Coordinates of C-alpha atoms and ligand atoms in Angstrom, one line a residue:
Chain P
M30 CA -4.5 -21.7 -38.8
K31 CA -3.8 -25.1 -37.5
T32 CA -0.2 -24.2 -36.5
L33 CA -1.6 -21.3 -34.7
K34 CA -4.1 -23.5 -32.7
T35 CA -1.3 -26.0 -31.9
T36 CA 1.1 -23.0 -30.8
L37 CA -1.9 -21.8 -28.5
L38 CA -2.6 -25.2 -27.1
T39 CA 1.1 -25.7 -26.2
F40 CA 1.0 -22.2 -24.6
A41 CA -2.0 -23.4 -22.5
I42 CA -0.3 -26.6 -21.6
I43 CA 2.8 -24.8 -20.5
L44 CA 0.9 -22.3 -18.3
F45 CA -1.0 -25.0 -16.9
S46 CA 2.0 -27.0 -15.8
I47 CA 3.5 -23.8 -14.4
F48 CA 0.5 -23.2 -12.1
N49 CA 0.4 -26.9 -11.3
S50 CA 3.9 -26.9 -10.3
N51 CA 3.2 -23.9 -8.2
S52 CA 0.4 -25.5 -6.3
A53 CA 2.7 -28.6 -5.8
N54 CA 5.2 -26.1 -4.3
A55 CA 2.4 -25.0 -1.9
Q56 CA 3.3 -28.0 0.0
E57 CA 6.9 -27.0 0.3
K58 CA 5.9 -23.7 1.8
P59 CA 7.0 -23.2 5.5
Q60 CA 4.3 -24.2 7.8
L61 CA 4.5 -21.8 10.8
T62 CA 3.0 -21.7 14.1
D63 CA 1.9 -18.3 15.6
P64 CA 4.8 -17.8 17.8
E65 CA 7.0 -18.5 14.7
I66 CA 5.1 -16.0 12.6
A67 CA 5.5 -13.4 15.3
S68 CA 9.2 -14.0 15.2
V69 CA 9.4 -13.7 11.3
A70 CA 7.2 -10.5 11.5
V71 CA 9.6 -8.8 13.9
T72 CA 12.8 -9.9 12.3
A73 CA 11.5 -8.8 8.9
N74 CA 10.8 -5.5 10.2
Q75 CA 14.1 -5.3 12.3
I76 CA 16.2 -6.0 9.1
D77 CA 14.7 -3.0 7.2
V78 CA 15.2 -0.8 10.3
D79 CA 19.1 -2.0 10.0
Y80 CA 19.2 -1.2 6.4
A81 CA 17.9 2.1 7.0
A82 CA 20.4 2.9 9.9
I83 CA 23.1 2.1 7.3
A84 CA 21.6 4.5 4.7
I85 CA 21.2 7.2 7.1
K86 CA 24.9 6.9 8.1
K87 CA 26.4 6.5 4.6
S88 CA 24.2 8.4 2.2
S89 CA 24.0 12.1 1.6
N90 CA 21.2 12.0 -0.9
K91 CA 18.1 13.8 0.7
D92 CA 15.6 11.5 -1.2
I93 CA 17.5 8.3 0.1
I94 CA 17.7 9.7 3.7
N95 CA 14.1 10.7 3.7
F96 CA 12.9 7.3 2.7
A97 CA 15.2 5.5 5.2
K98 CA 13.9 7.7 8.1
T99 CA 10.6 6.8 7.1
M100 CA 11.6 3.0 7.0
Q101 CA 12.9 3.4 10.5
T102 CA 9.9 5.0 11.9
D103 CA 7.3 2.9 10.2
H104 CA 9.2 -0.5 11.0
L105 CA 9.9 0.5 14.5
A106 CA 6.2 1.3 15.0
V107 CA 5.2 -2.2 13.5
I108 CA 7.7 -3.8 15.8
G109 CA 6.2 -1.9 18.8
M110 CA 2.7 -3.2 18.0
A111 CA 3.7 -6.8 17.4
T112 CA 5.7 -7.0 20.5
K113 CA 2.8 -5.3 22.5
L114 CA 0.4 -7.9 20.9
A115 CA 2.7 -10.9 21.7
E116 CA 2.9 -9.9 25.2
K117 CA -0.8 -9.4 25.5
L118 CA -1.4 -12.9 24.1
H119 CA 1.3 -14.5 26.0
V120 CA 3.1 -15.6 22.8
T121 CA 6.7 -15.7 22.8
P122 CA 8.2 -15.2 19.4
K123 CA 10.0 -18.3 18.3
S124 CA 13.0 -18.3 15.9
N125 CA 12.6 -20.8 13.1
A126 CA 14.1 -21.7 9.6
V127 CA 12.4 -18.6 8.0
T128 CA 13.6 -16.3 10.6
Q129 CA 17.2 -17.7 10.0
S130 CA 17.1 -17.6 6.4
L131 CA 16.1 -13.8 6.8
L132 CA 18.9 -13.0 9.0
D133 CA 21.5 -14.9 6.7
G134 CA 20.2 -13.0 3.8
A135 CA 20.5 -9.6 5.8
K136 CA 24.0 -10.4 7.0
K137 CA 25.1 -10.7 3.2
M138 CA 23.2 -7.5 2.1
K139 CA 24.5 -5.5 5.2
S140 CA 28.2 -6.5 4.5
D141 CA 27.5 -5.7 0.7
L142 CA 26.0 -2.3 1.4
N143 CA 28.7 -1.3 3.9
S144 CA 31.3 -2.1 1.3
K145 CA 29.7 0.5 -1.1
S146 CA 29.6 4.4 -1.2
G147 CA 28.5 7.3 -3.0
K148 CA 26.1 6.7 -6.1
A149 CA 26.7 3.0 -6.1
F150 CA 25.7 2.9 -2.4
N151 CA 22.5 4.8 -3.1
K152 CA 21.6 2.6 -6.0
A153 CA 22.3 -0.8 -4.1
Y154 CA 20.2 0.2 -1.0
I155 CA 17.2 1.5 -3.0
D156 CA 17.3 -1.6 -5.2
N157 CA 17.5 -3.8 -2.3
E158 CA 14.5 -1.9 -0.8
V159 CA 12.4 -2.5 -3.8
A160 CA 13.3 -6.3 -3.8
Y161 CA 12.9 -6.7 -0.1
H162 CA 9.6 -5.0 0.0
K163 CA 8.3 -7.2 -2.8
S164 CA 9.3 -10.3 -1.2
V165 CA 8.1 -9.4 2.4
I166 CA 4.7 -8.4 0.9
Q167 CA 4.5 -11.8 -1.0
A168 CA 5.6 -13.6 2.3
V169 CA 2.9 -11.8 4.3
E170 CA 0.2 -12.3 1.8
T171 CA 0.8 -15.9 0.9
I172 CA 2.4 -17.4 4.1
L173 CA 1.9 -15.3 7.2
I174 CA -1.5 -14.1 6.9
P175 CA -3.1 -17.4 5.8
Q176 CA -1.2 -19.5 8.4
T177 CA -2.1 -17.1 11.4
K178 CA -4.4 -18.6 13.8
N179 CA -5.0 -16.0 16.2
S180 CA -7.3 -13.3 14.8
E181 CA -5.6 -10.4 16.6
L182 CA -2.2 -11.2 15.1
K183 CA -3.9 -11.8 11.7
D184 CA -5.6 -8.5 11.8
L185 CA -2.3 -6.9 12.7
L186 CA -0.5 -8.4 9.7
I187 CA -3.4 -7.3 7.4
K188 CA -3.3 -3.7 8.9
V189 CA 0.6 -3.6 8.2
L190 CA 0.1 -4.6 4.5
P191 CA -0.9 -1.1 3.2
S192 CA 2.3 0.4 4.7
L193 CA 4.5 -2.0 2.9
K194 CA 2.8 -1.5 -0.4
V195 CA 3.2 2.1 0.0
H196 CA 6.8 1.6 0.8
L197 CA 7.3 -0.2 -2.2
E198 CA 5.6 2.4 -4.4
H199 CA 7.8 5.1 -2.7
A200 CA 11.0 3.0 -3.1
L201 CA 10.2 2.4 -6.8
M202 CA 9.7 6.3 -7.2
V203 CA 13.2 7.1 -5.5
Q204 CA 14.7 4.2 -7.5
K205 CA 13.9 5.9 -10.9
N206 CA 16.6 8.7 -9.9
F207 CA 19.4 5.9 -9.7
K208 CA 19.1 4.0 -12.9
Chain Y
M21 CA -41.5 -8.8 39.9
K22 CA -39.8 -5.6 41.4
K23 CA -36.7 -6.4 39.3
H24 CA -38.8 -6.8 36.2
Y25 CA -40.3 -3.2 36.6
F26 CA -36.9 -2.0 36.9
W27 CA -35.6 -3.4 33.7
V28 CA -38.8 -2.3 31.7
G29 CA -38.3 1.3 33.2
L30 CA -34.5 1.3 32.2
L31 CA -35.3 0.1 28.7
S32 CA -37.8 2.8 28.3
I33 CA -35.5 5.4 29.4
S34 CA -32.9 4.1 27.2
I35 CA -35.2 4.4 24.2
L36 CA -36.3 7.9 25.2
V37 CA -32.7 9.1 25.4
F38 CA -31.9 7.4 22.2
F39 CA -34.5 9.0 20.3
S40 CA -34.2 12.6 21.9
C41 CA -30.4 12.6 21.1
K42 CA -31.1 11.5 17.5
N43 CA -33.6 14.4 17.1
T44 CA -31.2 16.9 18.5
N45 CA -28.6 15.8 16.0
D46 CA -31.0 16.1 13.0
V47 CA -32.1 19.4 14.1
S48 CA -28.7 20.9 14.6
S49 CA -27.4 19.4 11.2
N50 CA -30.4 20.9 9.6
E51 CA -29.9 24.3 11.0
S52 CA -26.3 24.5 10.1
N53 CA -27.0 23.5 6.6
T54 CA -29.6 26.2 6.3
T55 CA -27.5 28.8 7.7
N56 CA -24.7 28.0 5.3
E57 CA -26.8 27.9 2.2
N58 CA -28.5 31.2 3.1
T59 CA -25.9 33.5 4.7
K60 CA -22.7 31.7 5.1
V61 CA -22.4 32.7 8.5
T62 CA -21.1 29.5 10.0
P63 CA -18.2 27.8 8.3
N64 CA -18.4 24.2 7.4
I65 CA -16.1 21.6 9.0
F66 CA -14.8 18.6 6.9
Q67 CA -13.1 15.7 8.4
V68 CA -10.4 13.9 6.6
S69 CA -9.3 10.4 8.1
I70 CA -5.7 9.2 7.4
S71 CA -6.0 5.4 7.5
G72 CA -4.6 2.3 5.6
M73 CA -2.2 4.7 4.1
T74 CA -4.6 7.1 2.3
Y75 CA -6.3 10.2 2.9
M76 CA -10.2 9.5 3.3
P77 CA -11.8 11.1 1.5
D78 CA -8.9 12.0 -0.6
T79 CA -10.6 15.1 -2.2
V80 CA -12.6 17.8 -0.2
T81 CA -14.7 20.3 -2.0
A82 CA -15.0 23.3 0.5
T83 CA -15.5 26.9 0.6
I84 CA -13.0 29.5 1.4
G85 CA -13.3 29.8 5.2
D86 CA -14.3 26.4 5.9
T87 CA -12.1 24.2 8.1
V88 CA -10.5 20.7 7.2
I89 CA -9.7 18.5 10.3
F90 CA -7.3 15.7 9.4
T91 CA -6.9 12.8 12.0
N92 CA -4.4 10.1 11.8
N93 CA -6.2 7.0 12.4
D94 CA -3.3 4.8 11.0
I95 CA -0.7 2.7 12.5
V96 CA 2.2 5.1 11.5
P97 CA 3.1 8.8 11.6
H98 CA 1.9 10.9 8.7
N99 CA 1.7 14.7 7.8
V100 CA -0.2 16.9 5.4
T101 CA 2.3 19.1 3.3
E102 CA 1.0 21.4 0.4
I103 CA 2.6 20.6 -2.7
N104 CA 4.4 24.0 -2.9
N105 CA 5.2 23.8 0.7
H106 CA 2.9 26.9 1.4
W107 CA 1.6 25.2 4.4
A108 CA 2.3 22.0 6.2
S109 CA 1.1 20.1 9.2
P110 CA 3.6 18.8 11.9
T111 CA 4.2 15.2 12.1
L112 CA 0.7 13.7 13.1
N113 CA 1.3 10.5 15.3
P114 CA -1.3 7.9 15.5
G115 CA -4.3 9.4 17.2
D116 CA -3.2 13.1 16.5
T117 CA -5.5 15.7 14.8
W118 CA -4.5 18.8 12.8
K119 CA -6.8 21.4 11.1
T120 CA -6.5 23.9 8.4
V121 CA -8.7 26.8 7.3
V122 CA -9.2 26.8 3.5
D123 CA -7.9 29.9 1.7
S124 CA -7.4 28.4 -1.8
S125 CA -7.4 25.1 -3.7
S126 CA -4.6 23.0 -2.7
D127 CA -3.0 19.8 -3.6
Y128 CA -1.1 18.1 -0.7
Y129 CA 0.9 15.0 0.1
C130 CA 2.5 13.2 2.8
S131 CA 6.2 14.2 2.9
L132 CA 7.1 11.0 4.8
H133 CA 5.1 8.7 2.0
L134 CA 5.6 10.5 -1.1
V135 CA 3.0 8.5 -2.9
M136 CA 0.1 9.6 -0.4
K137 CA -1.8 12.4 -2.1
G138 CA -5.0 14.5 -1.4
R139 CA -6.7 17.7 -2.5
I140 CA -8.7 20.4 -1.1
S141 CA -11.0 22.1 -3.7
A142 CA -12.0 25.5 -2.9
K143 CA -15.4 26.7 -4.4
Ligands
CU302 CU1 2.5 9.3 5.5

């Protein structure tokens, strides 16, 4: 009994320290201005449009192509709205460290995708779509929305969230066929 | 002083218009309900709003002959596709509307976003 208690206590301490280190990390989270957030939002959407273009060109699987076409349409729609809003608010998207790291990651991923074909390509594309949407959702929820000052820009990011989540569910569904 | 009368007048007119509109609406909705329950002459119209990547409401219980109107109030295009492809809407861009007359119970989904689903349940 005593051992169980000790084990539980140890677990509790470990969990506590993990959460604590997470909140310490919060200070290391990038701090972004609205023009920088606009740049991150447009870039993140454009990267998924680019991945989709590669998939439409390289894949012959109908589930992959259907998913990729939806990604193109939806993410282009978001870019359109973000651009229009930025113009209206006289906000010029400003490139920053987050934009740059997104672009660096995308460059690697695109060359990886371009080097594959057939089943291997389909699997690499959909695996990346799952991972990419997960990380974008997390960034939108924990960095972009909380840090946005302008309420219209914040509202737009909030409105985009359900589509990102549905894209993730859709990607997970397609991914099951490529295990 | 004159200005004062003008505003009071305008206010009373607005109140009158407001209440008369409200009454007309109440009467017309009462009428259509009675007609449907008793004689089934006027088909019902149901509205489904597509918003936040969902069909709202996601289940409509209707009578055969009723109409369901779908409106895309979302930020991206969607469609309404019967699960066995017996019928399908065209792509509905934001702001677009499409209607279907209920002829049987149907499950439907969005072929652009496979996880979006809804149902028309025919009585
Ligand atoms: Cu849809």
